[in-house]
CSV table of C-alpha atoms in Angstrom, one decimal:
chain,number,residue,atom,x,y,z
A,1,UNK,CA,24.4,1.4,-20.8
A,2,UNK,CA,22.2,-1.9,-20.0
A,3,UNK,CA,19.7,-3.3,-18.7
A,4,UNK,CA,21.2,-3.8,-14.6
A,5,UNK,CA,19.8,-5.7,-11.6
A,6,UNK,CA,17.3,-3.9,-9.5
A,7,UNK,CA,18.6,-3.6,-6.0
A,8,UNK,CA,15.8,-5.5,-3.5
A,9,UNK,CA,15.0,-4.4,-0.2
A,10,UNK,CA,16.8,-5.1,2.4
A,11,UNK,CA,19.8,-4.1,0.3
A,12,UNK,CA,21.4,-1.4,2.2
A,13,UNK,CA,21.9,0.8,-0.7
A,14,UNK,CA,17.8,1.6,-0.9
A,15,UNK,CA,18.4,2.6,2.8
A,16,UNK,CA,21.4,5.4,2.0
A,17,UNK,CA,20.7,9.2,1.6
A,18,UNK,CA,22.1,9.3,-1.6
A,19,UNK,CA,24.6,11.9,-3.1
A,20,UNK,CA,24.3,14.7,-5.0
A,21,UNK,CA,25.7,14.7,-8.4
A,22,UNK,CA,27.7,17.4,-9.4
A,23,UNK,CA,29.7,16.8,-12.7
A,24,UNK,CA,27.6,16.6,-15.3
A,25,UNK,CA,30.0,13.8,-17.4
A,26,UNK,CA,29.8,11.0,-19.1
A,27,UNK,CA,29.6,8.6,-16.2
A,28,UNK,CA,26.4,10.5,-15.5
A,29,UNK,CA,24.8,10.2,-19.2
A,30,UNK,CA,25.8,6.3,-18.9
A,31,UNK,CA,24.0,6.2,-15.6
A,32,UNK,CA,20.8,7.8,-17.1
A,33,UNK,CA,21.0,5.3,-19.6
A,34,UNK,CA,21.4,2.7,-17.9
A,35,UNK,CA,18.4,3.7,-15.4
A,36,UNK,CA,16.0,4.5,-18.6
A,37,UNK,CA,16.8,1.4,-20.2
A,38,UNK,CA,16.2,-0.7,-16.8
A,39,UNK,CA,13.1,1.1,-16.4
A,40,UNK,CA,11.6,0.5,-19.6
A,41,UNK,CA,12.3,-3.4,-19.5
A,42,UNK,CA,10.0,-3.6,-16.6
A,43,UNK,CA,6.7,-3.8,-17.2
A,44,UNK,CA,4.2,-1.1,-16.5
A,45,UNK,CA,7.2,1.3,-14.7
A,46,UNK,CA,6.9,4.6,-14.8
A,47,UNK,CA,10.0,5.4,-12.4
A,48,UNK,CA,12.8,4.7,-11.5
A,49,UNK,CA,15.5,5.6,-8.9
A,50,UNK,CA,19.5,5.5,-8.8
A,51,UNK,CA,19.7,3.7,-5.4
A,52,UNK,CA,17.7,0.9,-6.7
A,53,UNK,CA,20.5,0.0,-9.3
A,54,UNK,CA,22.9,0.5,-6.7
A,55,UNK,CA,23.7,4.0,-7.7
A,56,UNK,CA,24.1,6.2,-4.8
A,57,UNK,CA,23.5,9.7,-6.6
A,58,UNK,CA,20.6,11.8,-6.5
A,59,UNK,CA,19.0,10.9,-10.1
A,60,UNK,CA,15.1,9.8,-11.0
A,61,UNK,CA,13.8,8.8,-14.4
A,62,UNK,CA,9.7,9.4,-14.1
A,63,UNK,CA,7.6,8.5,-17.3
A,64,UNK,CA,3.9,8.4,-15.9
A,65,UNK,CA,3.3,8.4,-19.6
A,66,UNK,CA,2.9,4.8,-19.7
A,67,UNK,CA,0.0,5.7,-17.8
A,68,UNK,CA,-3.4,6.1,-19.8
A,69,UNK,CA,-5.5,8.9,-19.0
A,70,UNK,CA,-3.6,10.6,-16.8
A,71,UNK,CA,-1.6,14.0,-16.9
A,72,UNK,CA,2.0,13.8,-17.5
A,73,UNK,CA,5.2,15.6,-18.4
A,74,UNK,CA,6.4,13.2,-20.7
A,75,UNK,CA,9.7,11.1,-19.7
A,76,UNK,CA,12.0,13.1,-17.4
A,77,UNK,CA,15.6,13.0,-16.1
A,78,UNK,CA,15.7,14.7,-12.9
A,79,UNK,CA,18.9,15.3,-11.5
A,80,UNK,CA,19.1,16.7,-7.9
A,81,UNK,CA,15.5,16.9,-7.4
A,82,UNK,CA,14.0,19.0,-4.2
A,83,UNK,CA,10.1,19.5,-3.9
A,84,UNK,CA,9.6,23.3,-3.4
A,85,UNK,CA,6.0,22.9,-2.8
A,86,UNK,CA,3.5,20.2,-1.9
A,87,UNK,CA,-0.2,21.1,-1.9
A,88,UNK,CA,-3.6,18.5,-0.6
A,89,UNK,CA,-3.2,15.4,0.5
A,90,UNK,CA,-4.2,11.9,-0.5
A,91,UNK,CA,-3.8,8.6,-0.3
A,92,UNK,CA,-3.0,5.7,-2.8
A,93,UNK,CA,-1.4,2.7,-3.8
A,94,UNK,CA,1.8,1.7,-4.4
A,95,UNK,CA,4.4,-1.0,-5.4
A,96,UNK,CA,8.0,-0.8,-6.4
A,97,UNK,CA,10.6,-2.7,-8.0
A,98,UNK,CA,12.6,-3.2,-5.2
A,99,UNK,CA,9.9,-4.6,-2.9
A,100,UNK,CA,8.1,-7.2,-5.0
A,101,UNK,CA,4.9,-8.8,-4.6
A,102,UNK,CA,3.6,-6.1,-2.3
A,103,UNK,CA,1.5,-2.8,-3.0
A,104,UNK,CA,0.3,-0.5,0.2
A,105,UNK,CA,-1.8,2.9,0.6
A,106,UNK,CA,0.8,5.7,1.3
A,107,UNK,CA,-0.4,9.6,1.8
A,108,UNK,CA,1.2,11.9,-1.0
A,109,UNK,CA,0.7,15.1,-1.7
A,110,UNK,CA,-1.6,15.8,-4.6
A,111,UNK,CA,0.5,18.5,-6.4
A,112,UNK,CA,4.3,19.4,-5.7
A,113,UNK,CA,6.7,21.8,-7.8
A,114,UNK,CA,10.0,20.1,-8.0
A,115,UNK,CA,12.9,21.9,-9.2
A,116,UNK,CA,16.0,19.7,-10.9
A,117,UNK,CA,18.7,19.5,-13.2
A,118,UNK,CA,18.4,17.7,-16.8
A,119,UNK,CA,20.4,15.4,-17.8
A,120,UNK,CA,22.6,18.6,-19.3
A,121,UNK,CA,22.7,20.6,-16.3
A,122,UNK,CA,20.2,23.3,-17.0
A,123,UNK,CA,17.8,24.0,-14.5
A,124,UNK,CA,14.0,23.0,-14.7
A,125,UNK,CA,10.6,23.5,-13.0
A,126,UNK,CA,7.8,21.1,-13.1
A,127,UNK,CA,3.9,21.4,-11.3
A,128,UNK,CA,3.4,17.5,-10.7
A,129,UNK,CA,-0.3,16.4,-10.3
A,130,UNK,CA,-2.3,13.6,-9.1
A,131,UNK,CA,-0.4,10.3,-10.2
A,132,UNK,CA,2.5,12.4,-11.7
A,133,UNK,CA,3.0,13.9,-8.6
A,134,UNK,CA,3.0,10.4,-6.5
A,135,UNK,CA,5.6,9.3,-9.0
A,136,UNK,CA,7.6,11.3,-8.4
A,137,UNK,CA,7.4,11.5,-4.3
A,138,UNK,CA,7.9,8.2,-4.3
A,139,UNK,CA,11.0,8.1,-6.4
A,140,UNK,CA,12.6,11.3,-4.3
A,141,UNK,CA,12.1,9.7,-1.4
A,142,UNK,CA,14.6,6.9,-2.7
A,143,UNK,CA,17.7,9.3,-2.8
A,144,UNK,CA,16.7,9.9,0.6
A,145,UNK,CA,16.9,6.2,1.6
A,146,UNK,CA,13.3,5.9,2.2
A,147,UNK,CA,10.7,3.2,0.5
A,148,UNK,CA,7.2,3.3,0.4
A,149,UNK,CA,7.2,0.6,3.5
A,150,UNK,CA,8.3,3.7,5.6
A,151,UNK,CA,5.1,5.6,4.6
A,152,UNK,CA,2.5,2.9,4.8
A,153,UNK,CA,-1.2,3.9,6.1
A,154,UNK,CA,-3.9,1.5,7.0
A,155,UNK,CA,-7.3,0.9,5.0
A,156,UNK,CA,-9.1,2.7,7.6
A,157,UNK,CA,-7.3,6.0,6.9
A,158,UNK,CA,-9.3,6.2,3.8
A,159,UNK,CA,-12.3,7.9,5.2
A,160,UNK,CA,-10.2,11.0,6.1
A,161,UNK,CA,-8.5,10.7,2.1
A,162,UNK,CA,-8.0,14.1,1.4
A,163,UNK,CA,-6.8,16.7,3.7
A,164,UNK,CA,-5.3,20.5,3.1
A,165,UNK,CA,-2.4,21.4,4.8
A,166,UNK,CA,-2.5,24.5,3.3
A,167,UNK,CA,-1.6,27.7,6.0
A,168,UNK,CA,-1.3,27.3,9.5
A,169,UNK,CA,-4.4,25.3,10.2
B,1,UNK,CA,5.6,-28.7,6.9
B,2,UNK,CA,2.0,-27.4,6.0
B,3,UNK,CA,-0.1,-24.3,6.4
B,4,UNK,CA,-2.5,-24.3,9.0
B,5,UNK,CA,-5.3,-20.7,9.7
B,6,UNK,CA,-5.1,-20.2,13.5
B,7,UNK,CA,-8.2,-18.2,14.9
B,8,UNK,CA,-7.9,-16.8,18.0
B,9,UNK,CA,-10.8,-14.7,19.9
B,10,UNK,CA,-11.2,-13.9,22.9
B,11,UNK,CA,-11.6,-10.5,25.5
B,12,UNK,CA,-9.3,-8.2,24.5
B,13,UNK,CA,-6.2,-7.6,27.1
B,14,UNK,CA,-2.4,-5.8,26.4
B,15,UNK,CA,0.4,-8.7,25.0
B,16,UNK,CA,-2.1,-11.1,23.1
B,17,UNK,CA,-0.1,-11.3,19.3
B,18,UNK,CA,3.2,-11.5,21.0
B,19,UNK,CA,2.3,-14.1,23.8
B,20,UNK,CA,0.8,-16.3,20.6
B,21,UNK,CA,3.6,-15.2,18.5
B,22,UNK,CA,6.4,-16.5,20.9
B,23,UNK,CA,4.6,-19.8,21.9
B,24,UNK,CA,4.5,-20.3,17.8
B,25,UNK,CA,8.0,-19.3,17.6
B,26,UNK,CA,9.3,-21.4,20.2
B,27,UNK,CA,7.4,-24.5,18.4
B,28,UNK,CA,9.6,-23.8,15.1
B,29,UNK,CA,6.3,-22.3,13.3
B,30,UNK,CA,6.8,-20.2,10.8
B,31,UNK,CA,4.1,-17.2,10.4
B,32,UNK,CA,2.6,-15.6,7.0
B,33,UNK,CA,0.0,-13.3,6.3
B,34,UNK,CA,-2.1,-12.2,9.1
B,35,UNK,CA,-5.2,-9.6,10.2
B,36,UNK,CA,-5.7,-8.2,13.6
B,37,UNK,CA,-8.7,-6.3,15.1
B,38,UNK,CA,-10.7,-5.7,18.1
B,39,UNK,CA,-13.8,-5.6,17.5
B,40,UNK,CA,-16.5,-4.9,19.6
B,41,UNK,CA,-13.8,-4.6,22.7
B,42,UNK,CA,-12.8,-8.6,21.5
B,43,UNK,CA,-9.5,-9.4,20.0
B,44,UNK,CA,-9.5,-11.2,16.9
B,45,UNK,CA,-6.9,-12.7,14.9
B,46,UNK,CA,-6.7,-14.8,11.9
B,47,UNK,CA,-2.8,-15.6,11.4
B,48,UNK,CA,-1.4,-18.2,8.7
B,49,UNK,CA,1.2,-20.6,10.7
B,50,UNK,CA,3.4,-23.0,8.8
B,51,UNK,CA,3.8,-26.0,11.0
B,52,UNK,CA,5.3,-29.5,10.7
B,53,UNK,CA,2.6,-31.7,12.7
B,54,UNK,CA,-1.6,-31.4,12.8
B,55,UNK,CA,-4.1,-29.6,14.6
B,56,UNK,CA,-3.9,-30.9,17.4
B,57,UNK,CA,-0.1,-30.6,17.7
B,58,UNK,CA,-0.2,-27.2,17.0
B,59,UNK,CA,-3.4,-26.6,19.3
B,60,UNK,CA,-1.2,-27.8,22.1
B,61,UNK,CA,1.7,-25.5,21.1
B,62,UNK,CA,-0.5,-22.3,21.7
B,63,UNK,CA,-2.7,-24.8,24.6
B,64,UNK,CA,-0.9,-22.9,27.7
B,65,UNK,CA,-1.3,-19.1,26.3
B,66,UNK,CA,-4.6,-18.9,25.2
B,67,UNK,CA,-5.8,-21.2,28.3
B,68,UNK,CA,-4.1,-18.4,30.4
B,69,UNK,CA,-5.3,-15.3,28.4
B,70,UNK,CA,-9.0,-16.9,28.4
B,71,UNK,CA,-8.9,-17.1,24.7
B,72,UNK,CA,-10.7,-19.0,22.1
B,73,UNK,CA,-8.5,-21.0,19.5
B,74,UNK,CA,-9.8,-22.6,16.0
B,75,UNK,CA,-7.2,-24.6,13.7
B,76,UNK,CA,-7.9,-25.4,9.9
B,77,UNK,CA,-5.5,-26.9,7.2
B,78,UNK,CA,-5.5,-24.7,4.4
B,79,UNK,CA,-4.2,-25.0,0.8
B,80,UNK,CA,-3.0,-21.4,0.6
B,81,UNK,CA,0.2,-20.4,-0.1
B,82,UNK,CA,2.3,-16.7,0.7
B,83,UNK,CA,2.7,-14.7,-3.0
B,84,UNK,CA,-0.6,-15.5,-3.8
B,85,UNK,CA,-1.5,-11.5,-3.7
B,86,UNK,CA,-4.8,-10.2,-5.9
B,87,UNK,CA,-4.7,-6.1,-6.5
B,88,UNK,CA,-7.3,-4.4,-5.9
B,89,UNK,CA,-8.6,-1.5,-8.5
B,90,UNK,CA,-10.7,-0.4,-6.9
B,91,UNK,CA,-11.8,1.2,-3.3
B,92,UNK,CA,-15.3,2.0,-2.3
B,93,UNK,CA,-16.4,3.8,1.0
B,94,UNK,CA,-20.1,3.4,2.2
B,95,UNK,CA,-21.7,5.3,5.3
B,96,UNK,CA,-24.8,6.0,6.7
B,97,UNK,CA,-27.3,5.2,9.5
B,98,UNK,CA,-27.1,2.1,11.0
B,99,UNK,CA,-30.3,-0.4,10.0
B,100,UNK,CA,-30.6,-3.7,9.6
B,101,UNK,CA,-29.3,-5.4,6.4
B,102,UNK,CA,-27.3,-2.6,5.3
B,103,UNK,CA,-24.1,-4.9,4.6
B,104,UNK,CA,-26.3,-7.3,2.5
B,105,UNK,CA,-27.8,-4.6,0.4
B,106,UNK,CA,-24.6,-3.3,-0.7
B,107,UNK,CA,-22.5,-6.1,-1.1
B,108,UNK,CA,-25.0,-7.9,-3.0
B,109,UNK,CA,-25.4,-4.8,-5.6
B,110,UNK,CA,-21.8,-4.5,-5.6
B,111,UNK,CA,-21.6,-8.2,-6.5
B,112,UNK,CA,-23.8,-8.4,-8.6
B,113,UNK,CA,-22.2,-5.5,-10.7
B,114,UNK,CA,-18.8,-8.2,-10.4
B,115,UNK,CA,-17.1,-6.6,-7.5
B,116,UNK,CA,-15.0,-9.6,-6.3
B,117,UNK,CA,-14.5,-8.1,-2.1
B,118,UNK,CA,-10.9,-8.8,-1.5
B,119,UNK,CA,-11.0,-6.6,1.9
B,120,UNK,CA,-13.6,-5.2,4.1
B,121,UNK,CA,-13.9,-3.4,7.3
B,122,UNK,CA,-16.6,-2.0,8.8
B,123,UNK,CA,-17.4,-0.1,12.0
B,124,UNK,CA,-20.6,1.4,13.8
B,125,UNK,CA,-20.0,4.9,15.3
B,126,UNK,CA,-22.4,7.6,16.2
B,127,UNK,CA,-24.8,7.5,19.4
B,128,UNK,CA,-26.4,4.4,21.0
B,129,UNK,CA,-29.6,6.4,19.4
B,130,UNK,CA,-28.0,7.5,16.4
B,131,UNK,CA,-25.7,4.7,15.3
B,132,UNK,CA,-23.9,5.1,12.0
B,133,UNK,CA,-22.4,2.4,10.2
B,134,UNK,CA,-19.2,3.1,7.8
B,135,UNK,CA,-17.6,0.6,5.5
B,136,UNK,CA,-14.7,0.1,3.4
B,137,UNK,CA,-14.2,-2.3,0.9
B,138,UNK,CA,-11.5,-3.3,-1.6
B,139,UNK,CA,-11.7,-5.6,-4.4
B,140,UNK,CA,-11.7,-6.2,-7.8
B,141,UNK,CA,-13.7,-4.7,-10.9
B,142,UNK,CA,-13.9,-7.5,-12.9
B,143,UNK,CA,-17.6,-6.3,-15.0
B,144,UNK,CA,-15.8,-2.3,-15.1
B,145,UNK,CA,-16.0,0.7,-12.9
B,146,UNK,CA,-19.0,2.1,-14.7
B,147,UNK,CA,-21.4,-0.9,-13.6
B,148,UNK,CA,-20.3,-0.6,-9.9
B,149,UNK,CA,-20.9,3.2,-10.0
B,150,UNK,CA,-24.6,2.8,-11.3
B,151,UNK,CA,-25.0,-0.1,-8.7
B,152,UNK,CA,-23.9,2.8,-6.3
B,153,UNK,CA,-26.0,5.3,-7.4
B,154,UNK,CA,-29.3,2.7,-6.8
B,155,UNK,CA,-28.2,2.4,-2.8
B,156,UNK,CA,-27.5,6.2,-2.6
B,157,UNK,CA,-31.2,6.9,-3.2
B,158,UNK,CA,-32.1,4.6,0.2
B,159,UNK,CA,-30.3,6.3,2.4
B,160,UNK,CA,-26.7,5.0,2.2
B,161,UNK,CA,-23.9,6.9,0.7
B,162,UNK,CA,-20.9,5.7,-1.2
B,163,UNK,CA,-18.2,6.9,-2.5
B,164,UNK,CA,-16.2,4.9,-5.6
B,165,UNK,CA,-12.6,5.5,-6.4
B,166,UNK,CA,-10.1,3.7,-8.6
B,167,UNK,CA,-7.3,2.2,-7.2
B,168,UNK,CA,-4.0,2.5,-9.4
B,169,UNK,CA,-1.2,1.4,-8.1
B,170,UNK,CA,2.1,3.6,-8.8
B,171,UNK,CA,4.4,0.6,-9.7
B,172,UNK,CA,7.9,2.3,-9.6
């Protein structure tokens, strides 16, 4: 439980699919702590992923709380995340702690329904939207070794911001 | 070792950035932020290049490449430095027909309502007869989002539309 280094691109460890976790123990709960208290020591957070302490599990911290004005579920351990459901699309920026001094225009998906364990084990079901929702995109895609770089769109895009995926068409 | 702004323009052709790019990395330049377009079937290129000599030494570096492609070179000294990034907060798209001064109308409302411009691109599309010009701008808020959005709402009125959204960066 402490405040640990976060892992900087090109570490390797951001480009791992991490694994899943599946004993819900102690070296778990000192993980979590470890992630929320690394987190909340860096200014203006509001996620964080296991990879980027060098953990190579599948568990995010979101906390788009810190946010003003904008729709949240509080703080959130998510253990073993998947996104059962994305819905619109739209671009906007992003930075991370493990690629400083650069932000870039990614395309996320508006709203998603993740399903995930707690910090306990129990089973939970969250509708992300708007900047909840890129939070926490952006954080699952680090247990699948992949950074915000991979996703980058140009300025140009913009004109075409949102788009509906929804159906076949 | 200093930073120099290398400007290169000339008719666009395939292999331009990495012809430059090897004749800079063969003279032991080193390269920083750069911005690439074609515009108007021209390539353009203004490229930050860390060099130890002057213009002129570093005019002759690229001397055979651009001579070859037929390409235009400019060299300044600059006092910039890499890590110097300013966020944007905010995005604004502007489109409508093309006419004469629409890029000093908007940028000087949006100015005067304290955009600072960190970005812009802008393209004409359309016909030849019905040309329409389409913008996008990113910069900095520094009077608020509300006074940009009424400085908006006087251009939308003549013709031009824009579209205002915040940009907040996910930092996670």
């Amino acid at each position: 439980m402490a405040v640990l280094d976060i892992r900087l691109y090109p570490d390797a460890c951001l480009k791992q699919v991490a694994n899943s976790v599946e004993y819900f123990n102690d070296e778990l709960q000192s993980s979590v702590s470890s992630l929320i208290e690394t987190m909340q020591n860096a200014p203006g957070c509001v996620g964080i992923a296991a990879p980027q302490l060098g953990i190579s599990q599948r568990i995010i911290i979101i906390d788009a709380s810190q946010r003003k004005g904008v729709k949240h579920h509080g703080m959130q351990v998510l253990i073993n995340p998947e996104i059962i459901s994305w819905d619109s699309y739209v671009i906007g920026r992003e930075g991370c702690l493990s690629v400083p001094d650069f932000t870039g225009n990614v395309m996320r998906a508006e709203t998603v329904i993740v399903e995930a364990l707690s910090a306990g084990g129990q089973l939970q079901k969250f509708e992300f939207e708007d900047f909840e929702a890129r939070v926490v995109q952006h954080e699952i895609d680090h247990l699948d070794g992949l950074l915000f770089l991979d996703r980058l769109v140009s300025r140009r895009s913009d004109l075409f911001v949102r788009k509906n995926y929804k159906g076949k068409n | 070792m200093q930073w120099f702004m290398l400007t290169v323009v000339g008719k666009d052709k395939p292999a331009i950035v990495a012809h430059i790019a090897s004749a800079l990395f063969e003279g032991d330049c080193e390269l920083g932020e750069a911005s690439m377009l074609r515009l108007g079937g021209n390539f353009t290129i203004m490229l930050m290049v860390k060099h130890d000599g002057n213009e002129k030494s570093l005019q002759d570096l690229i001397g055979t490449e651009t001579q070859s492609l037929g390409l235009q070179a400019h060299i300044d000294k600059i006092d910039g430095a890499l890590h110097h990034h300013v966020e944007p907060d905010v995005r604004i798209t502007v489109h409508g027909a093309d006419r004469a001064g629409i890029v000093a109308k908007v940028t000087g409302a949006l100015v005067e309502a304290g955009l600072n411009i960190l970005s812009l691109e802008s393209d004409v599309g359309g016909t030849e007869e019905q040309p329409i010009y389409i913008m996008s701008i990113e910069g900095r808020a520094n009077e608020g989002i509300a006074s940009l959005e009424s400085a908006l709402s006087t251009l939308t009125g003549q013709g031009v539309e824009a579209h205002l959204r915040p940009v907040e960066a996910v930092f996670a």
